[in-house]
Amino acid sequence: MGGEDDECRETLLKKEYYENCSGCKVEQSKDLQRSLPIRNVVAIYIIVLAGTLPVSSPFPFIYFMIRDFHIANREEDIGYYAGYVGASYMLGRTLTSVAWGMVADAMVANPVIFNTLFGLSVNFWMAISTRFLLGCLNGILGPIKAYTSEVLREEHQAIGMSAPAEKYPNIFTESSIFGRFPYFLPCLCISVFAFGGAISCCWLPETLHKHNGKTKLCDDSFEALETASSGFDANERNQKNEEQIPKESLLKNWPLMSSILVYSVFSLHDMAYTEIFPLWAESPRKLGGLSFSTEDVGEILAISGVGLFVFQMSFYPYVQKLLGSIMIARIGGVLSIPLLSSFPFIAKLSGFILSLMINIASMVKNVLSLAIVTGLFTLQNNAVDQQQRGAANGLAMTAMSLFKAVGPASAGALFSWAEKRQNAVILPGVQVVFFILNAVEAIAVLMTFKPFLTQRL
């Protein structure tokens, strides 16, 4: 232990820190980390949750929300319209992710408004519009991924990178706002949490280095010694280096671009699955579904969330260290294929066995997805230098959001089409849905091999 402390102190002595630079203070604290910085991790988790909860919050009730809008002519058409509600959010995020990544400013307060308005939607087009605007203004996820890599050491980054009126008529009467707008309460609760996330941003330290009014990275003492022998001081050396070494074009950085493309295809699969799962679970048995309520689906997602948290905090760092980011993506993708193939057969069960099996299957599927995307996040951050991470993550969010916009729209249309072919000879009903999901996952797995996917040396 003493040897590690001596090595840490020696590293600090080799670096030059500026007293009044917030970025240098964060860098020094990062170099001193010998254990997981709980406060930073908790703050990052709160902000990530504030940014991601509005994405997934409609899924438990979107089936019934579309039904209540009376826009679908038949029950089988509900999935078609639900897909466009999911896609509208991702389309909005596609248009603004690069800008948010370049600004790298965690603005969480504005999405609070539009997530609340979504819960007050009185028709299909209001739901589409509010979700689109919510996506446009939700710029937190790209910058927070870059921030995570800057405040946590490499070995800790894996952890840092995840209707009331009907249910409670005595509390929420039909004449109350929660009775007239049955999907308002969950959106309001998430908006309140997101507002808390916006406030927590005030306590996050700045990671950019500003020396004598200029933004730059810390100086390595070996370079400083070399420069000193040439007669330049540290500031002159940094200015000279910045003038001589142009920033690498992100679009020409193949390790970055290949990891983004692989990540995008996996994201297409995950978003399509996320859209399909509640639609399938809440659709009637006669159409191959489970006839679950919003409460049932919410419980499944909550149990899966707890499983994800335990896995990410306890097991994932060791798995990543053992297998590496790319191998995790390959294994996770391969295991997802037989798992998804089992879903139509799970639907034939009933009672406690059905509840047990669908909870296990949902948890395992989400754990595999988490392992895949977290590993690819790490590859993306390692593919660029610190000063480009904000823009790189914005670019990644744009590509991923575009694929995720395609995911819900195509998944909803696919699900509606599948429910109309219950008597087909080949892959009847929802079987064709899970088959196509597996085909997309297989393509993503193949893309993790060389020469397509490469790592930065």
CSV table of C-alpha atoms in Angstrom, one decimal:
chain,number,residue,atom,x,y,z
A,1,MET,CA,0.0,0.0,0.0
A,2,GLY,CA,2.8,2.3,0.9
A,3,GLY,CA,4.4,1.7,-2.5
A,4,GLU,CA,1.2,2.7,-4.3
A,5,ASP,CA,1.0,6.0,-2.2
A,6,ASP,CA,4.6,6.7,-3.1
A,7,GLU,CA,3.9,6.1,-6.8
A,8,CYS,CA,0.9,8.4,-6.6
A,9,ARG,CA,2.9,11.2,-4.9
A,10,GLU,CA,5.7,10.8,-7.5
A,11,THR,CA,3.1,11.2,-10.3
A,12,LEU,CA,1.8,14.4,-8.7
A,13,LEU,CA,5.3,15.8,-8.4
A,14,LYS,CA,5.8,15.1,-12.1
A,15,LYS,CA,2.8,17.3,-13.0
A,16,GLU,CA,2.5,21.0,-13.0
A,17,TYR,CA,-0.7,22.3,-11.4
A,18,TYR,CA,-2.0,25.9,-11.5
A,19,GLU,CA,-3.3,27.1,-8.1
A,20,ASN,CA,-6.4,29.0,-9.4
A,21,CYS,CA,-7.4,26.6,-12.1
A,22,SER,CA,-10.5,24.5,-11.4
A,23,GLY,CA,-9.5,21.9,-14.0
A,24,CYS,CA,-6.1,21.4,-12.4
A,25,LYS,CA,-7.8,20.9,-9.0
A,26,VAL,CA,-10.0,18.2,-10.5
A,27,GLU,CA,-7.0,16.6,-12.3
A,28,GLN,CA,-5.1,16.6,-9.0
A,29,SER,CA,-8.0,15.1,-7.1
A,30,LYS,CA,-8.3,12.4,-9.8
A,31,ASP,CA,-4.6,11.5,-9.5
A,32,LEU,CA,-5.0,11.2,-5.7
A,33,GLN,CA,-8.0,8.8,-6.0
A,34,ARG,CA,-7.3,5.5,-4.3
A,35,SER,CA,-10.9,4.5,-3.9
A,36,LEU,CA,-14.3,5.2,-5.6
A,37,PRO,CA,-15.2,8.9,-5.1
A,38,ILE,CA,-18.8,8.3,-3.9
A,39,ARG,CA,-19.9,11.9,-3.9
A,40,ASN,CA,-18.9,12.4,-7.6
A,41,VAL,CA,-20.5,9.1,-8.6
A,42,VAL,CA,-23.8,9.9,-6.8
A,43,ALA,CA,-24.0,13.4,-8.4
A,44,ILE,CA,-23.4,11.8,-11.9
A,45,TYR,CA,-26.0,9.2,-11.2
A,46,ILE,CA,-28.6,11.8,-10.2
A,47,ILE,CA,-27.9,13.8,-13.4
A,48,VAL,CA,-27.9,10.8,-15.7
A,49,LEU,CA,-31.2,9.6,-14.2
A,50,ALA,CA,-32.7,13.1,-14.6
A,51,GLY,CA,-31.7,13.0,-18.3
A,52,THR,CA,-32.8,9.4,-18.9
A,53,LEU,CA,-36.0,9.0,-16.9
A,54,PRO,CA,-38.0,11.2,-19.4
A,55,VAL,CA,-36.9,8.9,-22.2
A,56,SER,CA,-38.3,5.7,-20.7
A,57,SER,CA,-41.1,7.1,-18.5
A,58,PRO,CA,-43.9,6.8,-21.1
A,59,PHE,CA,-43.2,3.1,-21.9
A,60,PRO,CA,-45.3,1.6,-19.1
A,61,PHE,CA,-48.4,3.5,-20.1
A,62,ILE,CA,-47.9,4.5,-23.8
A,63,TYR,CA,-50.2,1.6,-24.9
A,64,PHE,CA,-53.1,2.9,-22.9
A,65,MET,CA,-52.3,6.5,-23.6
A,66,ILE,CA,-52.6,5.9,-27.4
A,67,ARG,CA,-55.8,3.9,-26.8
A,68,ASP,CA,-57.3,6.8,-24.9
A,69,PHE,CA,-56.5,9.2,-27.7
A,70,HIS,CA,-58.9,7.2,-29.9
A,71,ILE,CA,-56.6,7.7,-32.9
A,72,ALA,CA,-56.1,3.9,-33.6
A,73,ASN,CA,-59.0,2.4,-35.6
A,74,ARG,CA,-58.2,-1.1,-34.3
A,75,GLU,CA,-56.4,-2.5,-31.3
A,76,GLU,CA,-53.7,-3.9,-33.5
A,77,ASP,CA,-52.9,-0.3,-34.7
A,78,ILE,CA,-52.0,1.0,-31.3
A,79,GLY,CA,-48.3,0.0,-31.6
A,80,TYR,CA,-48.0,1.9,-34.9
A,81,TYR,CA,-48.9,5.2,-33.3
A,82,ALA,CA,-47.0,4.5,-30.1
A,83,GLY,CA,-43.9,4.1,-32.2
A,84,TYR,CA,-44.1,7.7,-33.5
A,85,VAL,CA,-44.4,9.1,-30.0
A,86,GLY,CA,-41.2,7.3,-29.0
A,87,ALA,CA,-39.4,8.4,-32.2
A,88,SER,CA,-40.4,12.1,-31.8
A,89,TYR,CA,-38.2,12.4,-28.7
A,90,MET,CA,-35.2,10.9,-30.4
A,91,LEU,CA,-35.6,13.0,-33.5
A,92,GLY,CA,-35.5,16.1,-31.4
A,93,ARG,CA,-32.4,14.9,-29.7
A,94,THR,CA,-30.8,14.1,-33.0
A,95,LEU,CA,-31.1,17.7,-34.2
A,96,THR,CA,-29.4,19.2,-31.1
A,97,SER,CA,-26.9,16.7,-29.6
A,98,VAL,CA,-23.8,18.0,-31.4
A,99,ALA,CA,-24.6,21.5,-30.3
A,100,TRP,CA,-25.1,20.4,-26.7
A,101,GLY,CA,-21.9,18.4,-26.8
A,102,MET,CA,-19.9,21.4,-28.0
A,103,VAL,CA,-21.4,23.7,-25.4
A,104,ALA,CA,-21.1,20.9,-22.8
A,105,ASP,CA,-23.4,22.7,-20.5
A,106,ALA,CA,-25.7,20.5,-18.5
A,107,MET,CA,-29.1,22.1,-19.0
A,108,VAL,CA,-31.7,20.0,-17.2
A,109,ALA,CA,-34.3,22.6,-16.2
A,110,ASN,CA,-36.0,23.2,-19.6
A,111,PRO,CA,-36.9,19.5,-20.2
A,112,VAL,CA,-38.8,19.6,-16.9
A,113,ILE,CA,-41.4,21.8,-18.5
A,114,PHE,CA,-42.0,19.7,-21.6
A,115,ASN,CA,-42.0,16.4,-19.8
A,116,THR,CA,-44.8,17.8,-17.5
A,117,LEU,CA,-46.7,19.0,-20.6
A,118,PHE,CA,-46.5,15.5,-22.1
A,119,GLY,CA,-48.4,14.2,-19.1
A,120,LEU,CA,-51.1,16.8,-19.8
A,121,SER,CA,-51.4,15.8,-23.5
A,122,VAL,CA,-55.0,15.7,-24.7
A,123,ASN,CA,-54.4,14.3,-28.1
A,124,PHE,CA,-51.8,12.4,-30.2
A,125,TRP,CA,-50.3,15.5,-31.8
A,126,MET,CA,-49.7,17.3,-28.5
A,127,ALA,CA,-47.9,14.2,-27.3
A,128,ILE,CA,-45.7,14.2,-30.4
A,129,SER,CA,-44.9,17.9,-30.1
A,130,THR,CA,-44.0,17.9,-26.4
A,131,ARG,CA,-41.8,14.8,-26.8
A,132,PHE,CA,-40.0,16.4,-29.7
A,133,LEU,CA,-39.3,19.5,-27.8
A,134,LEU,CA,-38.2,17.5,-24.8
A,135,GLY,CA,-35.7,15.7,-26.9
A,136,CYS,CA,-34.4,18.9,-28.4
A,137,LEU,CA,-33.7,20.4,-25.0
A,138,ASN,CA,-32.4,17.3,-23.3
A,139,GLY,CA,-28.6,17.8,-23.8
A,140,ILE,CA,-27.3,16.3,-20.6
A,141,LEU,CA,-26.3,12.8,-21.7
A,142,GLY,CA,-23.4,13.6,-24.1
A,143,PRO,CA,-21.6,16.1,-21.8
A,144,ILE,CA,-22.1,14.0,-18.7
A,145,LYS,CA,-20.3,11.0,-20.3
A,146,ALA,CA,-17.4,13.2,-21.2
A,147,TYR,CA,-17.4,14.6,-17.6
A,148,THR,CA,-17.4,11.2,-16.1
A,149,SER,CA,-14.2,10.3,-17.9
A,150,GLU,CA,-12.6,13.5,-16.7
A,151,VAL,CA,-13.4,13.2,-12.9
A,152,LEU,CA,-13.0,9.5,-12.4
A,153,ARG,CA,-10.0,7.3,-12.9
A,154,GLU,CA,-10.1,4.7,-15.7
A,155,GLU,CA,-10.8,1.8,-13.3
A,156,HIS,CA,-13.9,3.7,-11.9
A,157,GLN,CA,-15.4,4.9,-15.2
A,158,ALA,CA,-17.4,1.7,-15.8
A,159,ILE,CA,-19.4,2.5,-12.6
A,160,GLY,CA,-20.0,6.1,-13.5
A,161,MET,CA,-21.2,5.5,-17.1
A,162,SER,CA,-27.6,3.8,-16.8
A,163,ALA,CA,-52.6,5.7,-14.2
A,164,PRO,CA,-53.5,7.0,-10.7
A,165,ALA,CA,-57.3,7.7,-11.1
A,166,GLU,CA,-57.8,4.0,-12.0
A,167,LYS,CA,-55.5,2.5,-9.4
A,168,TYR,CA,-56.3,4.8,-6.5
A,169,PRO,CA,-59.8,6.2,-7.0
A,170,ASN,CA,-60.2,7.2,-3.3
A,171,ILE,CA,-57.1,9.5,-3.6
A,172,PHE,CA,-57.4,10.7,-7.1
A,173,THR,CA,-61.0,11.3,-8.1
A,174,GLU,CA,-62.1,11.4,-11.7
A,175,SER,CA,-62.8,15.2,-11.5
A,176,SER,CA,-59.3,16.0,-10.2
A,177,ILE,CA,-56.4,16.9,-12.5
A,178,PHE,CA,-55.0,13.4,-12.0
A,179,GLY,CA,-58.3,11.9,-13.0
A,180,ARG,CA,-58.7,14.0,-16.1
A,181,PHE,CA,-55.1,13.5,-17.0
A,182,PRO,CA,-54.3,10.0,-15.8
A,183,TYR,CA,-50.7,10.1,-17.2
A,184,PHE,CA,-49.8,13.4,-15.6
A,185,LEU,CA,-48.6,12.1,-12.2
A,186,PRO,CA,-45.7,10.0,-13.3
A,187,CYS,CA,-44.5,12.8,-15.6
A,188,LEU,CA,-44.8,15.3,-12.8
A,189,CYS,CA,-42.8,13.1,-10.4
A,190,ILE,CA,-40.0,12.7,-13.0
A,191,SER,CA,-40.0,16.4,-13.7
A,192,VAL,CA,-39.5,17.2,-10.0
A,193,PHE,CA,-36.6,14.7,-9.9
A,194,ALA,CA,-35.1,16.3,-13.0
A,195,PHE,CA,-35.4,19.7,-11.4
A,196,GLY,CA,-33.4,18.3,-8.5
A,197,GLY,CA,-30.8,17.1,-11.0
A,198,ALA,CA,-30.5,20.6,-12.5
A,199,ILE,CA,-29.8,22.0,-9.0
A,200,SER,CA,-27.2,19.3,-8.3
A,201,CYS,CA,-25.2,20.5,-11.4
A,202,CYS,CA,-24.2,23.6,-9.3
A,203,TRP,CA,-22.0,21.4,-7.1
A,204,LEU,CA,-20.1,19.7,-9.9
A,205,PRO,CA,-16.5,21.1,-10.3
A,206,GLU,CA,-15.4,22.5,-13.6
A,207,THR,CA,-12.9,20.3,-15.5
A,208,LEU,CA,-11.6,22.7,-18.1
A,209,HIS,CA,-8.2,24.1,-17.5
A,210,LYS,CA,-7.9,27.9,-17.7
A,211,HIS,CA,-4.4,29.2,-17.3
A,212,ASN,CA,-3.9,33.0,-17.7
A,213,GLY,CA,-7.3,33.3,-19.4
A,214,LYS,CA,-6.7,30.4,-21.8
A,215,THR,CA,-8.3,27.0,-21.8
A,216,LYS,CA,-5.8,24.1,-21.9
A,217,LEU,CA,-4.8,20.9,-20.3
A,218,CYS,CA,-2.3,20.3,-17.5
A,219,ASP,CA,1.4,20.3,-18.3
A,220,ASP,CA,3.5,17.2,-17.9
A,221,SER,CA,6.7,17.9,-16.0
A,222,PHE,CA,8.9,15.9,-18.4
A,223,GLU,CA,7.7,18.2,-21.3
A,224,ALA,CA,8.3,21.1,-18.9
A,225,LEU,CA,11.9,20.1,-18.3
A,226,GLU,CA,12.5,19.6,-22.0
A,227,THR,CA,11.0,23.1,-22.7
A,228,ALA,CA,13.0,24.7,-19.8
A,229,SER,CA,16.3,23.4,-21.4
A,230,SER,CA,15.2,25.2,-24.6
A,231,GLY,CA,14.5,28.5,-22.9
A,232,PHE,CA,10.7,28.5,-23.0
A,233,ASP,CA,8.4,28.8,-20.1
A,234,ALA,CA,5.3,26.6,-19.6
A,235,ASN,CA,2.8,29.1,-21.0
A,236,GLU,CA,4.9,29.8,-24.1
A,237,ARG,CA,5.3,26.1,-24.7
A,238,ASN,CA,1.6,25.4,-24.5
A,239,GLN,CA,0.8,28.3,-26.8
A,240,LYS,CA,3.4,27.0,-29.3
A,241,ASN,CA,2.0,23.4,-29.2
A,242,GLU,CA,-1.5,24.6,-29.7
A,243,GLU,CA,-0.5,26.6,-32.8
A,244,GLN,CA,1.5,23.7,-34.2
A,245,ILE,CA,-0.7,20.7,-33.5
A,246,PRO,CA,-4.2,21.1,-35.0
A,247,LYS,CA,-7.1,19.2,-33.5
A,248,GLU,CA,-7.8,15.9,-35.2
A,249,SER,CA,-11.0,15.8,-37.3
A,250,LEU,CA,-13.5,13.7,-35.4
A,251,LEU,CA,-15.0,12.4,-38.7
A,252,LYS,CA,-11.5,11.1,-39.7
A,253,ASN,CA,-11.0,9.4,-36.4
A,254,TRP,CA,-11.9,5.8,-37.3
A,255,PRO,CA,-11.6,4.3,-33.8
A,256,LEU,CA,-14.2,6.9,-32.7
A,257,MET,CA,-16.4,6.6,-35.8
A,258,SER,CA,-16.4,2.8,-35.8
A,259,SER,CA,-17.3,2.6,-32.1
A,260,ILE,CA,-20.1,5.2,-32.7
A,261,LEU,CA,-21.5,3.2,-35.6
A,262,VAL,CA,-21.4,-0.1,-33.6
A,263,TYR,CA,-23.0,1.7,-30.6
A,264,SER,CA,-25.7,3.1,-32.9
A,265,VAL,CA,-26.7,-0.3,-34.2
A,266,PHE,CA,-26.9,-1.7,-30.7
A,267,SER,CA,-28.9,1.3,-29.7
A,268,LEU,CA,-31.3,0.7,-32.6
A,269,HIS,CA,-31.9,-2.8,-31.3
A,270,ASP,CA,-32.2,-1.6,-27.6
A,271,MET,CA,-34.7,1.2,-28.4
A,272,ALA,CA,-36.8,-1.1,-30.6
A,273,TYR,CA,-36.9,-3.7,-27.8
A,274,THR,CA,-37.7,-1.0,-25.2
A,275,GLU,CA,-40.6,0.1,-27.4
A,276,ILE,CA,-41.9,-3.4,-28.1
A,277,PHE,CA,-41.6,-4.9,-24.7
A,278,PRO,CA,-44.4,-2.9,-23.0
A,279,LEU,CA,-46.6,-3.0,-26.1
A,280,TRP,CA,-46.3,-6.8,-26.1
A,281,ALA,CA,-46.7,-7.1,-22.4
A,282,GLU,CA,-49.9,-4.9,-22.4
A,283,SER,CA,-51.5,-6.3,-25.5
A,284,PRO,CA,-54.2,-8.9,-25.1
A,285,ARG,CA,-53.5,-12.7,-24.9
A,286,LYS,CA,-55.5,-13.2,-28.1
A,287,LEU,CA,-52.8,-11.2,-30.0
A,288,GLY,CA,-49.9,-13.0,-28.4
A,289,GLY,CA,-49.4,-10.6,-25.5
A,290,LEU,CA,-49.5,-10.9,-21.7
A,291,SER,CA,-52.5,-8.8,-20.9
A,292,PHE,CA,-50.5,-6.9,-18.3
A,293,SER,CA,-51.5,-3.6,-16.7
A,294,THR,CA,-49.3,-0.5,-16.5
A,295,GLU,CA,-48.7,-1.4,-12.9
A,296,ASP,CA,-47.4,-4.9,-13.9
A,297,VAL,CA,-45.1,-3.5,-16.5
A,298,GLY,CA,-43.9,-0.8,-14.1
A,299,GLU,CA,-43.0,-3.4,-11.5
A,300,ILE,CA,-41.0,-5.4,-14.1
A,301,LEU,CA,-39.1,-2.4,-15.1
A,302,ALA,CA,-38.4,-1.4,-11.5
A,303,ILE,CA,-37.1,-4.9,-10.7
A,304,SER,CA,-34.9,-4.8,-13.8
A,305,GLY,CA,-33.6,-1.3,-12.7
A,306,VAL,CA,-32.6,-2.7,-9.3
A,307,GLY,CA,-30.8,-5.6,-11.0
A,308,LEU,CA,-29.0,-3.2,-13.3
A,309,PHE,CA,-27.8,-1.0,-10.3
A,310,VAL,CA,-26.5,-4.0,-8.4
A,311,PHE,CA,-24.8,-5.4,-11.5
A,312,GLN,CA,-23.2,-2.1,-12.4
A,313,MET,CA,-21.9,-1.3,-8.9
A,314,SER,CA,-20.8,-4.8,-8.0
A,315,PHE,CA,-19.9,-7.0,-10.9
A,316,TYR,CA,-19.5,-5.0,-14.1
A,317,PRO,CA,-16.1,-3.4,-13.3
A,318,TYR,CA,-14.6,-6.8,-12.7
A,319,VAL,CA,-16.2,-8.3,-15.9
A,320,GLN,CA,-14.9,-5.4,-18.0
A,321,LYS,CA,-11.4,-5.8,-16.5
A,322,LEU,CA,-11.5,-9.5,-17.2
A,323,LEU,CA,-13.0,-9.4,-20.7
A,324,GLY,CA,-12.5,-5.9,-22.1
A,325,SER,CA,-15.1,-3.6,-23.7
A,326,ILE,CA,-15.2,-5.3,-27.1
A,327,MET,CA,-15.5,-8.8,-25.8
A,328,ILE,CA,-18.3,-7.8,-23.5
A,329,ALA,CA,-20.2,-6.4,-26.4
A,330,ARG,CA,-19.8,-9.6,-28.4
A,331,ILE,CA,-20.8,-11.9,-25.6
A,332,GLY,CA,-23.7,-9.7,-24.5
A,333,GLY,CA,-25.0,-9.6,-28.1
A,334,VAL,CA,-24.7,-13.3,-28.7
A,335,LEU,CA,-26.5,-14.2,-25.4
A,336,SER,CA,-29.3,-11.7,-26.2
A,337,ILE,CA,-30.3,-13.7,-29.3
A,338,PRO,CA,-31.5,-17.0,-27.6
A,339,LEU,CA,-32.9,-14.9,-24.7
A,340,LEU,CA,-35.2,-12.9,-27.0
A,341,SER,CA,-36.2,-16.0,-28.9
A,342,SER,CA,-37.7,-17.4,-25.7
A,343,PHE,CA,-40.1,-14.4,-25.2
A,344,PRO,CA,-42.9,-15.8,-27.4
A,345,PHE,CA,-42.8,-19.1,-25.5
A,346,ILE,CA,-42.8,-17.3,-22.1
A,347,ALA,CA,-46.1,-15.8,-23.2
A,348,LYS,CA,-47.6,-19.2,-23.1
A,349,LEU,CA,-47.1,-19.5,-19.3
A,350,SER,CA,-49.4,-18.1,-16.7
A,351,GLY,CA,-49.6,-17.2,-13.0
A,352,PHE,CA,-46.5,-17.1,-10.8
A,353,ILE,CA,-44.3,-19.0,-13.3
A,354,LEU,CA,-45.1,-16.3,-15.9
A,355,SER,CA,-44.3,-13.5,-13.5
A,356,LEU,CA,-41.0,-15.1,-12.4
A,357,MET,CA,-39.8,-16.0,-15.9
A,358,ILE,CA,-40.6,-12.6,-17.5
A,359,ASN,CA,-38.9,-10.8,-14.6
A,360,ILE,CA,-35.8,-12.9,-14.9
A,361,ALA,CA,-35.7,-12.5,-18.7
A,362,SER,CA,-36.3,-8.8,-18.6
A,363,MET,CA,-33.5,-8.3,-16.0
A,364,VAL,CA,-31.0,-10.4,-17.9
A,365,LYS,CA,-31.8,-8.6,-21.2
A,366,ASN,CA,-31.3,-5.2,-19.6
A,367,VAL,CA,-28.1,-6.3,-17.9
A,368,LEU,CA,-26.7,-7.5,-21.2
A,369,SER,CA,-27.7,-4.2,-22.9
A,370,LEU,CA,-26.1,-2.2,-20.1
A,371,ALA,CA,-22.8,-4.2,-20.4
A,372,ILE,CA,-22.7,-3.6,-24.1
A,373,VAL,CA,-23.4,0.2,-24.2
A,374,THR,CA,-21.1,0.9,-21.2
A,375,GLY,CA,-18.2,-0.8,-22.9
A,376,LEU,CA,-18.8,1.1,-26.1
A,377,PHE,CA,-19.0,4.4,-24.1
A,378,THR,CA,-15.5,3.6,-22.8
A,379,LEU,CA,-14.2,3.0,-26.3
A,380,GLN,CA,-15.6,6.3,-27.5
A,381,ASN,CA,-14.1,8.3,-24.7
A,382,ASN,CA,-10.7,6.6,-25.1
A,383,ALA,CA,-10.7,7.4,-28.8
A,384,VAL,CA,-10.3,11.2,-28.4
A,385,ASP,CA,-8.4,13.6,-26.3
A,386,GLN,CA,-10.0,15.5,-23.4
A,387,GLN,CA,-10.6,18.7,-25.2
A,388,GLN,CA,-12.6,16.9,-27.9
A,389,ARG,CA,-14.7,14.6,-25.6
A,390,GLY,CA,-17.7,16.9,-25.4
A,391,ALA,CA,-18.0,17.2,-29.1
A,392,ALA,CA,-17.3,13.5,-29.6
A,393,ASN,CA,-20.0,12.5,-27.2
A,394,GLY,CA,-22.3,15.0,-28.9
A,395,LEU,CA,-21.6,13.4,-32.2
A,396,ALA,CA,-22.2,10.0,-30.7
A,397,MET,CA,-25.5,11.1,-29.2
A,398,THR,CA,-26.6,12.5,-32.6
A,399,ALA,CA,-25.9,9.2,-34.4
A,400,MET,CA,-27.4,7.1,-31.6
A,401,SER,CA,-30.5,9.4,-31.4
A,402,LEU,CA,-31.0,9.1,-35.2
A,403,PHE,CA,-30.9,5.3,-34.9
A,404,LYS,CA,-33.1,5.4,-31.8
A,405,ALA,CA,-35.6,7.6,-33.7
A,406,VAL,CA,-35.8,4.9,-36.3
A,407,GLY,CA,-36.1,2.2,-33.7
A,408,PRO,CA,-39.5,3.1,-32.1
A,409,ALA,CA,-41.2,4.1,-35.3
A,410,SER,CA,-40.1,0.9,-37.1
A,411,ALA,CA,-40.7,-1.2,-34.0
A,412,GLY,CA,-44.2,0.2,-33.6
A,413,ALA,CA,-45.1,-0.5,-37.2
A,414,LEU,CA,-43.5,-3.9,-37.1
A,415,PHE,CA,-45.5,-4.8,-34.0
A,416,SER,CA,-48.8,-3.7,-35.4
A,417,TRP,CA,-48.1,-5.7,-38.6
A,418,ALA,CA,-47.1,-8.8,-36.6
A,419,GLU,CA,-50.4,-8.7,-34.6
A,420,LYS,CA,-52.3,-8.9,-37.8
A,421,ARG,CA,-50.6,-12.1,-38.9
A,422,GLN,CA,-51.5,-14.5,-36.1
A,423,ASN,CA,-52.1,-17.4,-38.4
A,424,ALA,CA,-49.1,-17.1,-40.6
A,425,VAL,CA,-47.2,-20.3,-41.4
A,426,ILE,CA,-43.7,-18.9,-40.8
A,427,LEU,CA,-43.0,-16.9,-37.7
A,428,PRO,CA,-46.6,-16.1,-36.8
A,429,GLY,CA,-47.6,-13.1,-34.6
A,430,VAL,CA,-44.9,-11.6,-32.3
A,431,GLN,CA,-42.4,-14.4,-33.2
A,432,VAL,CA,-41.5,-12.4,-36.3
A,433,VAL,CA,-40.9,-9.3,-34.1
A,434,PHE,CA,-38.3,-11.0,-31.9
A,435,PHE,CA,-36.7,-12.7,-35.0
A,436,ILE,CA,-36.1,-9.3,-36.6
A,437,LEU,CA,-34.8,-7.9,-33.3
A,438,ASN,CA,-32.3,-10.8,-33.2
A,439,ALA,CA,-31.2,-10.1,-36.8
A,440,VAL,CA,-30.3,-6.5,-35.9
A,441,GLU,CA,-28.4,-7.7,-32.8
A,442,ALA,CA,-26.5,-10.2,-35.0
A,443,ILE,CA,-25.4,-7.5,-37.4
A,444,ALA,CA,-24.2,-5.4,-34.4
A,445,VAL,CA,-22.2,-8.3,-33.1
A,446,LEU,CA,-20.5,-8.9,-36.5
A,447,MET,CA,-19.6,-5.2,-36.6
A,448,THR,CA,-17.5,-5.6,-33.4
A,449,PHE,CA,-14.8,-7.6,-35.3
A,450,LYS,CA,-11.9,-6.2,-37.3
A,451,PRO,CA,-11.4,-4.6,-39.7
A,452,PHE,CA,-14.6,-2.6,-38.9
A,453,LEU,CA,-14.1,-1.9,-35.2
A,454,THR,CA,-10.7,-0.6,-34.2
A,455,GLN,CA,-9.2,0.8,-31.0
A,456,ARG,CA,-7.0,3.8,-30.5
A,457,LEU,CA,-3.4,2.8,-30.0
